[in-house]
CSV table of C-alpha atoms in Angstrom, one decimal:
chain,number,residue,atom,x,y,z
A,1,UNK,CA,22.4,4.4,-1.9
A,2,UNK,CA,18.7,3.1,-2.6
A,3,UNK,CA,16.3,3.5,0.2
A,4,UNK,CA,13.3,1.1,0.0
A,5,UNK,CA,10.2,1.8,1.9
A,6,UNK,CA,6.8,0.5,2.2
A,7,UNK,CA,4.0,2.9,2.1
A,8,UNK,CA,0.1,1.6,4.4
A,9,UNK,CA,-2.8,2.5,3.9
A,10,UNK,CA,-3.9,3.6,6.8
A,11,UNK,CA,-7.5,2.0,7.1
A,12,UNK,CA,-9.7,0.1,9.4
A,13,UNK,CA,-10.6,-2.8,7.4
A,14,UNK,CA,-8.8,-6.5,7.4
A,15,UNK,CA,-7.0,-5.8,4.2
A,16,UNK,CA,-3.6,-4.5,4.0
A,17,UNK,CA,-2.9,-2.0,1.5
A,18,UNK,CA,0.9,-1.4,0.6
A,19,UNK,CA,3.3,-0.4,-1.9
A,20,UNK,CA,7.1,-1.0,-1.6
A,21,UNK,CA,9.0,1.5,-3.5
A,22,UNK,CA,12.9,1.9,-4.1
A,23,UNK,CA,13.8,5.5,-4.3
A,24,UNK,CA,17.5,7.4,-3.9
A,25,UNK,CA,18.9,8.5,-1.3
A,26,UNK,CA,19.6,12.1,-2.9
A,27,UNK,CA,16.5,12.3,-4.6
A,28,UNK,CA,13.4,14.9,-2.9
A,29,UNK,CA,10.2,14.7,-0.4
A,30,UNK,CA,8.6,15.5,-3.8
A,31,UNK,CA,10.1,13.3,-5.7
A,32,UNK,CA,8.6,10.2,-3.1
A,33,UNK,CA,5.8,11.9,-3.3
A,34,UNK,CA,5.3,11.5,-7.1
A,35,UNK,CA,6.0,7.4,-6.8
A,36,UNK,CA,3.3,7.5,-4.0
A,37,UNK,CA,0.8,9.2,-5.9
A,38,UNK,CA,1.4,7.2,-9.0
A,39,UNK,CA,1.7,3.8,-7.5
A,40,UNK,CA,-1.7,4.3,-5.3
A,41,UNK,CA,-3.3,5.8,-8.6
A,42,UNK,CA,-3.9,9.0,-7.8
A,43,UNK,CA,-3.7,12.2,-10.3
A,44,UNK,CA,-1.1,14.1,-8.0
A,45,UNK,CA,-2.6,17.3,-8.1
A,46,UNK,CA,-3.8,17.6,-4.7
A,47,UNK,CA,-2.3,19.1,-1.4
A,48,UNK,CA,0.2,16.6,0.6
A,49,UNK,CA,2.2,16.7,3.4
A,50,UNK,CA,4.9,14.4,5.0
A,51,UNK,CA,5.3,14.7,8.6
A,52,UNK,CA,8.6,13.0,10.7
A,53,UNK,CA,7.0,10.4,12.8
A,54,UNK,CA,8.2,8.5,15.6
A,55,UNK,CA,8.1,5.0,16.9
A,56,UNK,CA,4.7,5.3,17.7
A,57,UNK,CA,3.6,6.8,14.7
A,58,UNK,CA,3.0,10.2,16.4
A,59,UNK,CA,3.2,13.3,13.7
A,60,UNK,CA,5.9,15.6,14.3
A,61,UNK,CA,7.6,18.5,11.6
A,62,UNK,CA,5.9,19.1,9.0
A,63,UNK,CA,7.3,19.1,5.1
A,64,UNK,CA,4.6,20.7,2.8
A,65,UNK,CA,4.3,20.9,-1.0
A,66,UNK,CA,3.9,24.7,-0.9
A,67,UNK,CA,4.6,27.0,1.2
A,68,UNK,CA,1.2,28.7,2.9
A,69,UNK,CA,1.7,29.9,5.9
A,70,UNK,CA,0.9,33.7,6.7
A,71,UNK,CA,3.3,35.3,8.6
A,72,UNK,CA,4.0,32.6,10.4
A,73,UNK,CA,7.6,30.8,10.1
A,74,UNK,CA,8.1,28.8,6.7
A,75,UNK,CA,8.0,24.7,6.5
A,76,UNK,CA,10.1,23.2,4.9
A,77,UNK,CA,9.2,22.3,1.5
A,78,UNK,CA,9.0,18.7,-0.3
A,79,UNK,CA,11.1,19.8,-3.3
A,80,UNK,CA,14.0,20.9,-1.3
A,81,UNK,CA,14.4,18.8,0.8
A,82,UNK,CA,16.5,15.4,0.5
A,83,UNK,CA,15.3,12.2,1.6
A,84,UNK,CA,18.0,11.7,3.8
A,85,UNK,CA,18.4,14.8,5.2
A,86,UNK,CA,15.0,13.5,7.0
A,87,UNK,CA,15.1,10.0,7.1
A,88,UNK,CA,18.1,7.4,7.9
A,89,UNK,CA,18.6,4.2,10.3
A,90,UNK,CA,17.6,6.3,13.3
A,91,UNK,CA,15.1,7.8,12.1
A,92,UNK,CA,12.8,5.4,9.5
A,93,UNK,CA,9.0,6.8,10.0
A,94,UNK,CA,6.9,9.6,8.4
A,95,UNK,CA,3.6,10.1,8.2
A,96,UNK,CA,1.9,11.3,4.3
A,97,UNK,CA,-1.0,12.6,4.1
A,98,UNK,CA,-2.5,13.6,0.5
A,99,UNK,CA,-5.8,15.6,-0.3
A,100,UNK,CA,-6.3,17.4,3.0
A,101,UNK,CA,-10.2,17.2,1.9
A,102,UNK,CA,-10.1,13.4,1.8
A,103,UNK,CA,-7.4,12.6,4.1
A,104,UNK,CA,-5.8,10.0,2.4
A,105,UNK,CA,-2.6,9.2,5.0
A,106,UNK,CA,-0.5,6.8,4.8
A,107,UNK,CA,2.7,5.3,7.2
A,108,UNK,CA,6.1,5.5,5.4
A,109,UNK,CA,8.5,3.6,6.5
A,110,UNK,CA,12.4,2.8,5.7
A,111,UNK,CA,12.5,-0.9,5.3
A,112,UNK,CA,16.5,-1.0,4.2
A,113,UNK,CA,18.9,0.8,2.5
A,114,UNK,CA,20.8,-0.9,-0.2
A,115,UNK,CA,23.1,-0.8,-3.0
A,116,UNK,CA,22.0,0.9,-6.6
A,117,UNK,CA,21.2,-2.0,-8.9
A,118,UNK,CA,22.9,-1.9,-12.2
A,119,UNK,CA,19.9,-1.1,-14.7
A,120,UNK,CA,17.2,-0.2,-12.5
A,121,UNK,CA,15.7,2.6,-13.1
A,122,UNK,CA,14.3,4.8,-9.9
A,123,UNK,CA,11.9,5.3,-8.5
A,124,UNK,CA,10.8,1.7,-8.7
A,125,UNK,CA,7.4,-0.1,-7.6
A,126,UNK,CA,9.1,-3.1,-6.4
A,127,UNK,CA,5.6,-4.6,-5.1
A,128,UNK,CA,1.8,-3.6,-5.1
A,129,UNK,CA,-0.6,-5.3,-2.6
A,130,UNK,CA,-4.2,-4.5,-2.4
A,131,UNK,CA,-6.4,-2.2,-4.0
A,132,UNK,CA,-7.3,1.3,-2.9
A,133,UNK,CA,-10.7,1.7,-2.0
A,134,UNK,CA,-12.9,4.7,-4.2
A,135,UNK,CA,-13.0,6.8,-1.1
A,136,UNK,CA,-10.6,7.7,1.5
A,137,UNK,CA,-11.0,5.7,5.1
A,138,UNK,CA,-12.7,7.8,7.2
A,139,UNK,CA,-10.9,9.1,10.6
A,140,UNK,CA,-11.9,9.0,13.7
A,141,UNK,CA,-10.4,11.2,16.4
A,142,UNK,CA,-11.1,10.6,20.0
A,143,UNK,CA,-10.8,13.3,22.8
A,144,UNK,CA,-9.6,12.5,26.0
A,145,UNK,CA,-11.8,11.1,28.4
A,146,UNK,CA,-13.5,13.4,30.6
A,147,UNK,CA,-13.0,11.6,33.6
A,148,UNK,CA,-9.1,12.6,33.2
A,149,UNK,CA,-10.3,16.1,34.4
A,150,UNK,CA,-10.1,15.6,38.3
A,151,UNK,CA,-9.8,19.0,40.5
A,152,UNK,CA,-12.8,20.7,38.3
A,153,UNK,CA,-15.0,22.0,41.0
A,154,UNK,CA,-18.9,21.8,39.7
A,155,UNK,CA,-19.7,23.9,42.8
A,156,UNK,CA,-17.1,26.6,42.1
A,157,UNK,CA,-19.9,29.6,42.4
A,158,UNK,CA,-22.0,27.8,44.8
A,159,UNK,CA,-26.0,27.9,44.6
A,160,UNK,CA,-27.2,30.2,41.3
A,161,UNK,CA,-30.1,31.5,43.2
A,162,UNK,CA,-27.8,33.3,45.5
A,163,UNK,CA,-25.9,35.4,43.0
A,164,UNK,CA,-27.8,38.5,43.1
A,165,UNK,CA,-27.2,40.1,39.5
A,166,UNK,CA,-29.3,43.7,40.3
A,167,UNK,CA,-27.2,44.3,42.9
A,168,UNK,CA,-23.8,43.5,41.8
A,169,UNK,CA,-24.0,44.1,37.8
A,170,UNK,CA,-21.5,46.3,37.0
């Protein structure tokens, strides 16, 4: 089977920025990650990552290129693992992120999965809209809101002037 997807930009300006790519089922992470790379014009040579998104677009596992973790339990890697061992009709959403300097990350979604068409050769670039700006969007993260933080008791210790430091230093 064929799985096609379109790959956003994700950016804050008016103009969308997509590819829609045809890709098999049975071939690798890495293997969507070259078409990605290629089809947004980039060399390939940086670090990416996919991450198994949700509904909402929230970034769950992630799938790395290499394996750099210290110690610490291994991710699974793009080049082992198949497209549709992560992605099928239940689950159509990851999250790419490429050049973890720049940031570049793009939403991947499973638009349909369809029969292999006699002659094609994939991956395919089925569609290209929009040009890729010279420098990666910058992000903006946002902290929750202070004001969430009910209970905190600015008059915990009580007056300063009343700690007496001489007498109770340790």
């Amino acid at each position: 089977m064929i799985y096609r997807f379109r790959v956003v930009l994700d950016n804050d300006t008016d103009e969308d920025i997509f590819r829609d790519l045809e890709i098999r089922e049975t071939d690798t992470l890495e293997d969507l990650h070259n078409i990605i790379t290629q089809s947004f014009g980039f060399d390939g040579l940086e670090m990416a990552s996919f991450y198994i998104s949700n509904d909402q677009w929230e970034q769950g596992e992630e799938i790395s290129m290499f394996d750099v973790g210290e110690g610490q339990e291994s991710p699974r890697l793009m080049n082992e693992t198949e497209l549709s061992s992560v992605v099928n009709e239940a689950q159509t959403k990851l999250i790419y992120v490429y050049d973890f300097l720049s940031m570049w990350t793009f939403y991947v979604e499973l638009a349909e999965i369809v029969e292999e068409a006699e002659g094609t050769n994939y991956p395919n670039l089925m569609y290209v809209h929009g040009q890729i700006p010279d420098t990666a969007p910058e992000k903006t993260f946002e902290a929750e809101s202070l004001d969430d933080l009910d209970g905190f008791d600015d008059d915990l210790l009580g007056d300063y002037d009343d700690l007496d430091f001489d007498e109770n230093w340790n």
